[in-house]
Short mmCIF file of C-alpha atoms in Angstrom, two decimals:
data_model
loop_
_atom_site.label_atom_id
_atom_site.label_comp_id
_atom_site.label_asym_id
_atom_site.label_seq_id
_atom_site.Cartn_x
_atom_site.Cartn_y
_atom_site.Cartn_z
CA UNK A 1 1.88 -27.11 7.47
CA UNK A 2 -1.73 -27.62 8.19
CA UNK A 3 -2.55 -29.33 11.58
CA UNK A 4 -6.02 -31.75 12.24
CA UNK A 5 -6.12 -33.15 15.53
CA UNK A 6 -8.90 -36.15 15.24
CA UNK A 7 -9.75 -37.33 19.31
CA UNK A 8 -12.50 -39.54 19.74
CA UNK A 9 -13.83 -39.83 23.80
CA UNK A 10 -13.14 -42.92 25.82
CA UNK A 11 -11.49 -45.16 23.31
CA UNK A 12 -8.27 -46.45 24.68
CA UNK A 13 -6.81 -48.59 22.39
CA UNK A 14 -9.73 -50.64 22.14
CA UNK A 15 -9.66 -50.61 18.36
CA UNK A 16 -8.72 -53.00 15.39
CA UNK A 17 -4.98 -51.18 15.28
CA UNK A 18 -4.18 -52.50 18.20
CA UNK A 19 -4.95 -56.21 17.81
CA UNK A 20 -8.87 -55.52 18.94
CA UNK A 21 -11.96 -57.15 16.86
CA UNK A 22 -12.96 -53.65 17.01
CA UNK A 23 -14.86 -52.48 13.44
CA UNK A 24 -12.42 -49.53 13.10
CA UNK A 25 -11.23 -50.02 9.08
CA UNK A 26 -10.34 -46.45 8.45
CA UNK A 27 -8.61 -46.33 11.79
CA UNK A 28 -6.76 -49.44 10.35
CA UNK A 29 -6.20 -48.40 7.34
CA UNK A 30 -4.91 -44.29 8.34
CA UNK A 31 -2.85 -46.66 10.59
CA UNK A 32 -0.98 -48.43 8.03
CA UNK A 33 -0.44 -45.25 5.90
CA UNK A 34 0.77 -43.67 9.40
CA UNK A 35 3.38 -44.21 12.91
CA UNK A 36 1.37 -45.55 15.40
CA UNK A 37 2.57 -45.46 19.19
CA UNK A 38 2.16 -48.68 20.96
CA UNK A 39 3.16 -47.12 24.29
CA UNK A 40 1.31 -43.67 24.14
CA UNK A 41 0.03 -42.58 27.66
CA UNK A 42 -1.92 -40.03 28.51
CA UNK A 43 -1.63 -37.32 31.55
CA UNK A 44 -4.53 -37.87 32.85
CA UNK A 45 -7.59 -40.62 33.01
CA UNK A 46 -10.28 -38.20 32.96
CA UNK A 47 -11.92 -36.38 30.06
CA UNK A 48 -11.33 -32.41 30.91
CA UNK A 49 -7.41 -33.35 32.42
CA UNK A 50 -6.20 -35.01 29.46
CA UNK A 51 -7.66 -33.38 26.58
CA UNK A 52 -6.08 -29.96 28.34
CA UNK A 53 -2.31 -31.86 29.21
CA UNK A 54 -2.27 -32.74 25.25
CA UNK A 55 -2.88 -29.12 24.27
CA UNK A 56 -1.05 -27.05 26.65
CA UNK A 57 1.98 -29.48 26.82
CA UNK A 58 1.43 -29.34 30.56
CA UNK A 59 0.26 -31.77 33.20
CA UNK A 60 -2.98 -31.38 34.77
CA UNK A 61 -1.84 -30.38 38.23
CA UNK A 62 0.68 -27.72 36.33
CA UNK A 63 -2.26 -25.94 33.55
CA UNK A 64 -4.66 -26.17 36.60
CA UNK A 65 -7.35 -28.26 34.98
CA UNK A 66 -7.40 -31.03 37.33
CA UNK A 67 -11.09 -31.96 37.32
CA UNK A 68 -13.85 -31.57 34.71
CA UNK A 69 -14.57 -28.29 32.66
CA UNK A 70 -18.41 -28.30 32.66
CA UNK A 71 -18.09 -29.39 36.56
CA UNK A 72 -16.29 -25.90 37.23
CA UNK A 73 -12.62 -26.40 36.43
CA UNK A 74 -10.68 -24.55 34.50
CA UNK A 75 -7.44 -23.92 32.82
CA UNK A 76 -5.01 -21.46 34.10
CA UNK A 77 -3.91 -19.47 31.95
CA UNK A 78 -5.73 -19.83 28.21
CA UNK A 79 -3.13 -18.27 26.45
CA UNK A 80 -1.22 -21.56 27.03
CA UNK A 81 -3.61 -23.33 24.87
CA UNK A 82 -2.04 -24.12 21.51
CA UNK A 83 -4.66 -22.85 19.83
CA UNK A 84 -4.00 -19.08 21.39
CA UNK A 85 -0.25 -20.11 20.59
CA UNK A 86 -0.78 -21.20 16.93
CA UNK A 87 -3.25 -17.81 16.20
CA UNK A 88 -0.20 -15.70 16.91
CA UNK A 89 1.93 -17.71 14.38
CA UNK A 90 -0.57 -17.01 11.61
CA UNK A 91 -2.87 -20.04 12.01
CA UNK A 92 -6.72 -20.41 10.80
CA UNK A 93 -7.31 -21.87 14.46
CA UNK A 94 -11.04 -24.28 13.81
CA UNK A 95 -13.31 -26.72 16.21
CA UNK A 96 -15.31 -28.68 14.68
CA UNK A 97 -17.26 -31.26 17.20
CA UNK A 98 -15.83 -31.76 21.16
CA UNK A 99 -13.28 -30.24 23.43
CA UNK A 100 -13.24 -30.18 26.94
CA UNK A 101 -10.98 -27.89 28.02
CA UNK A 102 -13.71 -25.11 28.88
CA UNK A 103 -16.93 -25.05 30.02
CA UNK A 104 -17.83 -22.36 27.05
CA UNK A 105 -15.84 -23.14 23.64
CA UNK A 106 -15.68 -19.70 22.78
CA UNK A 107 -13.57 -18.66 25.87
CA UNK A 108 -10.17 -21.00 24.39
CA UNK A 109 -9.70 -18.79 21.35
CA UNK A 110 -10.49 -20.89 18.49
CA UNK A 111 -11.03 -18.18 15.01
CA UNK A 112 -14.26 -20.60 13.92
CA UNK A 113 -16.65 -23.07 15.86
CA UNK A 114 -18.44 -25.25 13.44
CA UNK A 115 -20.46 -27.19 15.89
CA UNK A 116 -19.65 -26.37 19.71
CA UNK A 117 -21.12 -29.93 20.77
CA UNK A 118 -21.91 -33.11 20.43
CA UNK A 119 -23.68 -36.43 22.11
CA UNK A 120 -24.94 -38.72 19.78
CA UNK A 121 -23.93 -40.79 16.43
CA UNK A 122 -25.84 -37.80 14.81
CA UNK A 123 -23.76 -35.08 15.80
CA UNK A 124 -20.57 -36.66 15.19
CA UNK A 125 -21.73 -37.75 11.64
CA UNK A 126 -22.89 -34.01 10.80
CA UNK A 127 -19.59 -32.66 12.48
CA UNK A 128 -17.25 -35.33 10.51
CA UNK A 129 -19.49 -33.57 6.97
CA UNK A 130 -18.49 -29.63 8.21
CA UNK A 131 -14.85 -30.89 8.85
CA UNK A 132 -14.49 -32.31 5.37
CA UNK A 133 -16.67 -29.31 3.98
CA UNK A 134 -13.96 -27.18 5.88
CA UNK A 135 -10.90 -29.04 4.66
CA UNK A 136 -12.37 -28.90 1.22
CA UNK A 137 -12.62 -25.35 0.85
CA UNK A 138 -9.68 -24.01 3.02
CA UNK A 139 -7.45 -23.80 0.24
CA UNK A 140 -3.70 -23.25 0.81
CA UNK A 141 -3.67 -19.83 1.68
CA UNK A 142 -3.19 -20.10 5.28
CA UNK A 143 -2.04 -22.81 7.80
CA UNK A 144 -4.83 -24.18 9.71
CA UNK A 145 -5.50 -26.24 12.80
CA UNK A 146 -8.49 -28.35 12.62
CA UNK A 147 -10.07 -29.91 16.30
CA UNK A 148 -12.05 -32.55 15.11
CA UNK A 149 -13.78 -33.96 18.35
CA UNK A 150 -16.13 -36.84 18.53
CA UNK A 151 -18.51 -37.93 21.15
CA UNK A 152 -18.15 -41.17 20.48
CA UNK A 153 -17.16 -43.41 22.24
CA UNK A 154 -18.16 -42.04 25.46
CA UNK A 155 -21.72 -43.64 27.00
CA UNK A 156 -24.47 -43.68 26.50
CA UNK A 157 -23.90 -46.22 23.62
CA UNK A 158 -26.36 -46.87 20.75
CA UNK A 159 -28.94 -49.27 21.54
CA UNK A 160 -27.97 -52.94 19.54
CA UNK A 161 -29.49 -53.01 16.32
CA UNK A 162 -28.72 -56.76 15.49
CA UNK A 163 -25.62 -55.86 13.20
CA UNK A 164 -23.41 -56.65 16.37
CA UNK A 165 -23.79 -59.76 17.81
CA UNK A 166 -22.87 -60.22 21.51
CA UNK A 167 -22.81 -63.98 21.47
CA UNK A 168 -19.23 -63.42 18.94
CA UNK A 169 -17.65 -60.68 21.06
CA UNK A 170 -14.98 -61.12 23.71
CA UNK A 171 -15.06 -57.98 26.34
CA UNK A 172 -11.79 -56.27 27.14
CA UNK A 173 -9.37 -57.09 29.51
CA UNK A 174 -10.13 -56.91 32.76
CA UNK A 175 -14.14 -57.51 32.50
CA UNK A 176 -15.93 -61.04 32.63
CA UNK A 177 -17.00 -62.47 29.81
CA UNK A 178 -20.35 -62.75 30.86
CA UNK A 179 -23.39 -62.02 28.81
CA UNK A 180 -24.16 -59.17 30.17
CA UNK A 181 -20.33 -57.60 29.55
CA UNK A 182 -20.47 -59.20 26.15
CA UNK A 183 -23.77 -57.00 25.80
CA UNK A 184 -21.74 -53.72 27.23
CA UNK A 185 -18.81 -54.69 25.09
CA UNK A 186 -20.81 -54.76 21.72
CA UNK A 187 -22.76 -51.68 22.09
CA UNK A 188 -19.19 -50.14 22.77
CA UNK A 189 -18.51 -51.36 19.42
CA UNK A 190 -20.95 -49.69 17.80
CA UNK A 191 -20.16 -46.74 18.69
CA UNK A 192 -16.30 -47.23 17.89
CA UNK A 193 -17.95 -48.27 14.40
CA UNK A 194 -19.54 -44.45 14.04
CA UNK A 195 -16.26 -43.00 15.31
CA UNK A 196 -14.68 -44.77 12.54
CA UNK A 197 -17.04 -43.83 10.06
CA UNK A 198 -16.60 -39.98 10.83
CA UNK A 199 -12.52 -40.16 10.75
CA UNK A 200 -12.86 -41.96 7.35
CA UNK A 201 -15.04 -38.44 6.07
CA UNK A 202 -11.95 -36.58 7.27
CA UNK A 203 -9.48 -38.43 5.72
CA UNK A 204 -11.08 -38.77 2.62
CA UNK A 205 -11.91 -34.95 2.73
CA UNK A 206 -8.45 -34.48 2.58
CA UNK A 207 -7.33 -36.43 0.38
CA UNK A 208 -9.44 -35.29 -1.91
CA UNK A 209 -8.24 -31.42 -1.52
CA UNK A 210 -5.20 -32.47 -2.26
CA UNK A 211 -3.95 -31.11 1.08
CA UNK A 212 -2.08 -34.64 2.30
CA UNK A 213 1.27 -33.25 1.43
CA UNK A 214 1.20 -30.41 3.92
CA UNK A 215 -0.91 -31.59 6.48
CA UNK A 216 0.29 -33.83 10.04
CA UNK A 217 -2.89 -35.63 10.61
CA UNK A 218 -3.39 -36.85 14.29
CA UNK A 219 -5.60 -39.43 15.80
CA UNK A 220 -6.33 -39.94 19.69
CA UNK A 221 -8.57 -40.14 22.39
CA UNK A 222 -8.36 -38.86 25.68
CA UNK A 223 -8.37 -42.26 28.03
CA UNK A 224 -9.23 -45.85 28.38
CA UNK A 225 -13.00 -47.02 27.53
CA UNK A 226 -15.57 -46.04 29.91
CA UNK A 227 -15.62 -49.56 31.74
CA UNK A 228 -14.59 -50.14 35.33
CA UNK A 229 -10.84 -50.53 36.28
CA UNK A 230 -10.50 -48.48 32.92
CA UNK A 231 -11.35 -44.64 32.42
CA UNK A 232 -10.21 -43.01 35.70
CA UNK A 233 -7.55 -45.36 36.54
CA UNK A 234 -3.93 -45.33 36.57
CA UNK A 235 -3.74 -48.66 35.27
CA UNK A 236 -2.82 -48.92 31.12
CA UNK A 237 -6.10 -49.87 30.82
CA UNK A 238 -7.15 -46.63 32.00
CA UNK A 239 -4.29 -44.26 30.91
CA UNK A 240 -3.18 -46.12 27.68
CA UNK A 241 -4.19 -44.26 24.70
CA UNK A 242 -4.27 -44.62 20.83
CA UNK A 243 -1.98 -42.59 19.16
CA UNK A 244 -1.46 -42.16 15.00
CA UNK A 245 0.10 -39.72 13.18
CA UNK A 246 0.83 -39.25 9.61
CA UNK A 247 2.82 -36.50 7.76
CA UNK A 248 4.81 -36.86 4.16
CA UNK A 249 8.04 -36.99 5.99
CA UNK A 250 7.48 -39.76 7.97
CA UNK A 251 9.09 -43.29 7.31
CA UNK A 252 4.91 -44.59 6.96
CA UNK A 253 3.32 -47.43 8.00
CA UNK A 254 5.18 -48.82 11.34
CA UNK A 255 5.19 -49.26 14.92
CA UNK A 256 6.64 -47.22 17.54
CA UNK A 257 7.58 -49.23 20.99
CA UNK A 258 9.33 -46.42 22.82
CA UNK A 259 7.39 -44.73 25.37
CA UNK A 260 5.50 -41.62 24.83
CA UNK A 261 2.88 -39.09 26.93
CA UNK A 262 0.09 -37.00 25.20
CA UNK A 263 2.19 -33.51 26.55
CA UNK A 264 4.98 -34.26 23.81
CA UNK A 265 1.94 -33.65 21.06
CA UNK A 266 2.96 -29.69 21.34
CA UNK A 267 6.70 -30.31 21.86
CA UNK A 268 6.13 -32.26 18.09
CA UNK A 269 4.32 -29.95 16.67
CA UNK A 270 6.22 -26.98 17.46
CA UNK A 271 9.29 -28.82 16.34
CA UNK A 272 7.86 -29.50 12.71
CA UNK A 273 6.52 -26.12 12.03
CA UNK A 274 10.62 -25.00 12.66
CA UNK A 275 9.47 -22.54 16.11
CA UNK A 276 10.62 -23.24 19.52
CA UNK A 277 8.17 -24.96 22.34
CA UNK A 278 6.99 -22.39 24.39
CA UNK A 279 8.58 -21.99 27.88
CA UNK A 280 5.44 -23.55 30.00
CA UNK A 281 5.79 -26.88 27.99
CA UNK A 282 6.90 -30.01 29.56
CA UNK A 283 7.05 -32.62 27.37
CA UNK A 284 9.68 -34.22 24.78
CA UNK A 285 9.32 -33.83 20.87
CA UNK A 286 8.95 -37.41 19.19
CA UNK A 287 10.22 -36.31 15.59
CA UNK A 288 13.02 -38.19 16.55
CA UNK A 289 10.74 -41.23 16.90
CA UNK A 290 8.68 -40.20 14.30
CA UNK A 291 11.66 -40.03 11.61
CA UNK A 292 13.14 -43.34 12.82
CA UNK A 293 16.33 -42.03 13.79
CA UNK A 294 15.89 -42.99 17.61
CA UNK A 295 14.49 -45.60 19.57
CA UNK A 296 13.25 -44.02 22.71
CA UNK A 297 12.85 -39.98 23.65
CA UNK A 298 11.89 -40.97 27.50
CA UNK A 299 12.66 -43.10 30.02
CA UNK A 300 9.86 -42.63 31.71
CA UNK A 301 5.55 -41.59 31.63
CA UNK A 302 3.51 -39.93 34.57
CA UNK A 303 -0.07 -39.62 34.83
CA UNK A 304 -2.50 -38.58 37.78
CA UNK A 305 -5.99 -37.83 38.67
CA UNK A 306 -7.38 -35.89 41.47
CA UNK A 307 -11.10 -34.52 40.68
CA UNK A 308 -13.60 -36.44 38.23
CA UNK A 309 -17.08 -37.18 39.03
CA UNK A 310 -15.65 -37.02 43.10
CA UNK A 311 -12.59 -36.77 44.66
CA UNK A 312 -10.36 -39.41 44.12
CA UNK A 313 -6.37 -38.77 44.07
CA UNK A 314 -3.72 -40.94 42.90
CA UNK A 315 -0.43 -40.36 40.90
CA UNK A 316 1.88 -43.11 39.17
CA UNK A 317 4.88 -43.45 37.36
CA UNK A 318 5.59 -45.85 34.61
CA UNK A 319 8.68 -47.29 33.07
CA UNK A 320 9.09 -49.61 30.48
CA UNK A 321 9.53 -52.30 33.53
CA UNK A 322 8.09 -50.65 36.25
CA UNK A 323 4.41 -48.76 37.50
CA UNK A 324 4.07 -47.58 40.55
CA UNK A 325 0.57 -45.95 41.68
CA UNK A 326 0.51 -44.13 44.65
CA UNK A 327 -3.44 -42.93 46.36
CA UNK A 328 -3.19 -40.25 48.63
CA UNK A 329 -5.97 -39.65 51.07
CA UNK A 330 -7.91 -42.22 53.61
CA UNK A 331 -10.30 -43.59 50.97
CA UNK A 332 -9.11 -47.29 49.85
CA UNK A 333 -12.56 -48.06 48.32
CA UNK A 334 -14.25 -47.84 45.24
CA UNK A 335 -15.24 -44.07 44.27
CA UNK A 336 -18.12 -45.44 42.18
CA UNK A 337 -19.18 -41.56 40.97
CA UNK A 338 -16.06 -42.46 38.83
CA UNK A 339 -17.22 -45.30 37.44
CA UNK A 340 -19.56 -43.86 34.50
CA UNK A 341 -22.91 -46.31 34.86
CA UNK A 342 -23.44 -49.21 32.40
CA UNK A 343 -24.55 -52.70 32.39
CA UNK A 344 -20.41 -53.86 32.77
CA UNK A 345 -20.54 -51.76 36.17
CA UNK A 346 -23.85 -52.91 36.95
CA UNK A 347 -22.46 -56.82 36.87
CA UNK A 348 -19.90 -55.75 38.78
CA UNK A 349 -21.95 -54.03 41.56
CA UNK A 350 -24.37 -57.30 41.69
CA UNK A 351 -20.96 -59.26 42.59
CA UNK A 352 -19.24 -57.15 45.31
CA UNK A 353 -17.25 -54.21 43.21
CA UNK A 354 -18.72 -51.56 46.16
CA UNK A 355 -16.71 -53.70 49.06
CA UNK A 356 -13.47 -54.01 47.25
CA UNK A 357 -10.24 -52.46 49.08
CA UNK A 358 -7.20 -50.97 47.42
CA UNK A 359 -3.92 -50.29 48.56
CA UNK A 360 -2.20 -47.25 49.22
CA UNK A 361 0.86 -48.17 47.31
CA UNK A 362 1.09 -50.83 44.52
CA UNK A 363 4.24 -51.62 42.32
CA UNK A 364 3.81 -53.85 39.05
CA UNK A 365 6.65 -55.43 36.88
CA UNK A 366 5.12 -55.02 33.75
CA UNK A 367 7.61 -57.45 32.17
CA UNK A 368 6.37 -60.31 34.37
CA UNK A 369 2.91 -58.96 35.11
CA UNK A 370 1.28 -56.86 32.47
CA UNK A 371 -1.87 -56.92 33.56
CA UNK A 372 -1.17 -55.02 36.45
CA UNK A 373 -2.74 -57.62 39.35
CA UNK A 374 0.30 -59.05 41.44
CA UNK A 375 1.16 -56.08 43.57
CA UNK A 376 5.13 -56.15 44.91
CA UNK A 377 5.12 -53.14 46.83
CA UNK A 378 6.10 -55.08 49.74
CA UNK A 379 8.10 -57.43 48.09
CA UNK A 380 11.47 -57.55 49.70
CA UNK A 381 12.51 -58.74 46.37
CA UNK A 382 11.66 -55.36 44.86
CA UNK A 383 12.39 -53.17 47.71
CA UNK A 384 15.28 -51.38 45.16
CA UNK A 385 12.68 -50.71 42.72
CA UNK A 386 10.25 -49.37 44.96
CA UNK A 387 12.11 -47.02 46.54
CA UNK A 388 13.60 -45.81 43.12
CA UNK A 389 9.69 -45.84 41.55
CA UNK A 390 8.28 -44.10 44.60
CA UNK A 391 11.18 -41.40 45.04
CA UNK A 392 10.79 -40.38 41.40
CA UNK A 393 7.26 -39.61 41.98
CA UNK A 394 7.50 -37.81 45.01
CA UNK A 395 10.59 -35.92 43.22
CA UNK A 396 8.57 -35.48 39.89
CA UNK A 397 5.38 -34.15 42.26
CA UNK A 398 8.40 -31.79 43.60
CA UNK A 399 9.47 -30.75 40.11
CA UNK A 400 6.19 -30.16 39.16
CA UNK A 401 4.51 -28.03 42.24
CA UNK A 402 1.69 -31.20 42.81
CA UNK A 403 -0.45 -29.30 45.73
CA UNK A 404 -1.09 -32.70 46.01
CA UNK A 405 1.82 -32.57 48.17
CA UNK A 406 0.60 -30.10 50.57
CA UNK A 407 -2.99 -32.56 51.56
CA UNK A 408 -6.33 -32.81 50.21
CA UNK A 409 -6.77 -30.38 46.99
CA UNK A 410 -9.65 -28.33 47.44
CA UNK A 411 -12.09 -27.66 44.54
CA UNK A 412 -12.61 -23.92 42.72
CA UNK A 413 -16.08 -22.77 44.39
CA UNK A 414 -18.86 -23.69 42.88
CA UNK A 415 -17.75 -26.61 41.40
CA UNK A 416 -20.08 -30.02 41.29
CA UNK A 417 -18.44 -32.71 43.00
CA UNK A 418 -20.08 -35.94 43.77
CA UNK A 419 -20.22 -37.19 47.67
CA UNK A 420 -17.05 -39.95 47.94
CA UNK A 421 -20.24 -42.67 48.58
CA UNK A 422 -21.89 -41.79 45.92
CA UNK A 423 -23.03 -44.76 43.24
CA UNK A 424 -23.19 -42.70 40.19
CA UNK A 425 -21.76 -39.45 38.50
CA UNK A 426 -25.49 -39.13 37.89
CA UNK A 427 -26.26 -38.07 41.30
CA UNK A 428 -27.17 -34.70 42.25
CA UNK A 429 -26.03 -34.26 45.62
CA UNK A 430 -22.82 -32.24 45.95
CA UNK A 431 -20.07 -31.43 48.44
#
């Protein structure tokens, strides 16, 4: 069975699939061919954490990658990567376009590098034609894994060129709609419109190779859109994902409700190609889910950052009724370093974002309050429920080794890491 893992770079699920005017047809239509996961979370809200929870099957504080690769993190242990995994089970092992899970590509493993980078509509266009020039001439000698990774649609975004007009767009939930967001919102677009264009040269590349009926096909991205209260944020804006897969022996072309996290990805796979999950993995397989023979796999999703831009940790827990975000630390204000600059962060700086305060603690019924915003951690009311929510984190911090638990996480030496006042990632003043 062949293996391409398409991830695109702050998406979310801001995309037509999931009930967005988002110009995403392939995306649509791979969706309706495929499962897609309405309630796909990922480990982590930042780029390098995620990407390296989906493809170790570990979460970020457990494979060590718990701020950004080309800031000085890194991964543990490599050989957990699935690609080191999948070379010893006789796998063409490819990247074609992104990763983050390394500060050098050539360090995780991978047998061929097409293109080790990418940051503009450009690159991912050329990388989406060596994919499909790949696919086309791999033949079905040997299994392969494909990493198709796409810049878009992380900022900068495209300049407006008129085909997208901000007067017609609505910007996501939570942002204003203001002209200036509506301005944010449809550049955003256009670059979820080149995104779209590049998985379409994928999929078409292999359909035409004839390769569909041995190949899982995966689309994701790593976190919520690069907006504020989104990407690096334990709210489902922030760590709600898009997730579609498609494989022959799938029931095709339906939704999946039941709760999933991006470390069940290697669980899955493992489980398909007929081996056992390697001992260091910690998530669920969702064949289960995937053949329709079971509702739910989990009960519950966790998710956590600690390093982006700055220092900023937090950990939650989410249920299908239930979140509960806890921030560790004395800093109850906006880390703006984590908020990547743009003219929807720029409104919200001219309007007070900087002065805001958080809590330490917040509990949300997400049956009652889905948008996250009434906070009933000390609601008598819910006093059950928060002391079941906030025992399973400390317990699943426990389970996990969180050195979280043990105070303020210090970084690897040399790393960059943004002062906690700082206004912008952009900065150059370090800790």
């Amino acid at each position: 069975m062949n293996i391409i893992y398409m991830h695109s770079h702050d998406t979310g699920r801001y995309i037509e699939p999931y009930g967005h005017a988002v110009p995403t047809p392939n995306v649509m239509a791979f969706a309706r061919e495929g499962v897609l996961f309405r309630h796909a979370y990922c480990a982590g809200p930042t780029c390098s954490p995620s990407r390296s929870a989906l493809l170790t099957g570990m979460v970020p504080h457990s494979n060590g990658m718990i701020g950004l690769a080309h800031r000085g993190f890194s991964l543990n242990n490599y050989d957990q990567h699935v690609v080191r995994q999948l070379k010893g089970l006789g796998y063409e092992t490819v990247l074609c376009g992104v990763q983050h899970e390394a500060a050098d590509a050539s360090s995780i493993g991978y047998r061929h590098i097409l293109a080790k980078s990418a940051g503009s509509d450009k690159d991912d266009l050329h990388n989406a034609a060596l994919a499909a020039e790949y696919i086309q001439a791999s033949g079905k000698k040997q299994p392969f894994f494909l990493s198709f990774g796409m810049f878009n649609t992380h900022r900068d975004f495209p300049e407006l060129d008129g085909t997208i007009n901000p007067d017609y767009v609505i910007p996501p939930f939570p942002l204003a709609d203001t002209a200036e967001n509506r301005k944010d919102t449809a550049a955003y677009m256009m670059s979820a419109r080149t995104m779209d264009a590049c998985v379409g040269i994928v999929l078409e590349a292999v359909r035409s190779s004839g390769l569909e009926d041995d190949t899982l096909i995966i689309y994701t991205t790593d976190h919520g859109p690069a907006f504020p209260r989104m990407k690096c944020n334990l709210y489902d804006t922030g760590i709600g994902v898009s997730l579609i897969m498609k494989h022959p022996s799938f029931s095709n072309g339906r939704a999946v409700d039941g709760l999933v996290s991006h470390i069940d990805l290697l669980p899955t796979i493992y489980d398909m190609i007929g081996v056992e999950a390697p001992g260091h993995t910690q998530g669920v397989s969702l064949l289960p889910l995937l053949q329709n023979k079971t509702d739910s796999v989990r009960s519950e999703v966790f998710a956590e950052v600690t390093y982006h831009a700055a220092y900023e940790p937090m950990r939650c827990v989410r249920t299908d009724r239930y979140k509960y975000i806890r921030r560790f630390g004395d800093r109850f204000r906006p880390t703006l370093a984590n908020i990547d600059d743009g003219g929807s962060k720029s409104f919200m700086l001219q309007h007070g974002l900087q002065d805001e305060a958080y809590c330490e603690e917040m509990l949300f019924d997400l049956a009652l309050d889905p948008v996250e915003r009434v906070n009933l951690a000390k609601d008598e009311k819910y006093s059950h429920v928060y002391e079941t929510m906030s025992l399973r984190l400390k317990e699943w911090m426990e389970e996990t080794g969180d050195p979280l638990l043990n105070g303020p996480v210090p970084f690897p030496p040399g790393a960059r890491i943004n002062l906690p006042e700082s206004l912008s990632p952009r900065e150059s003043t370090f800790l």
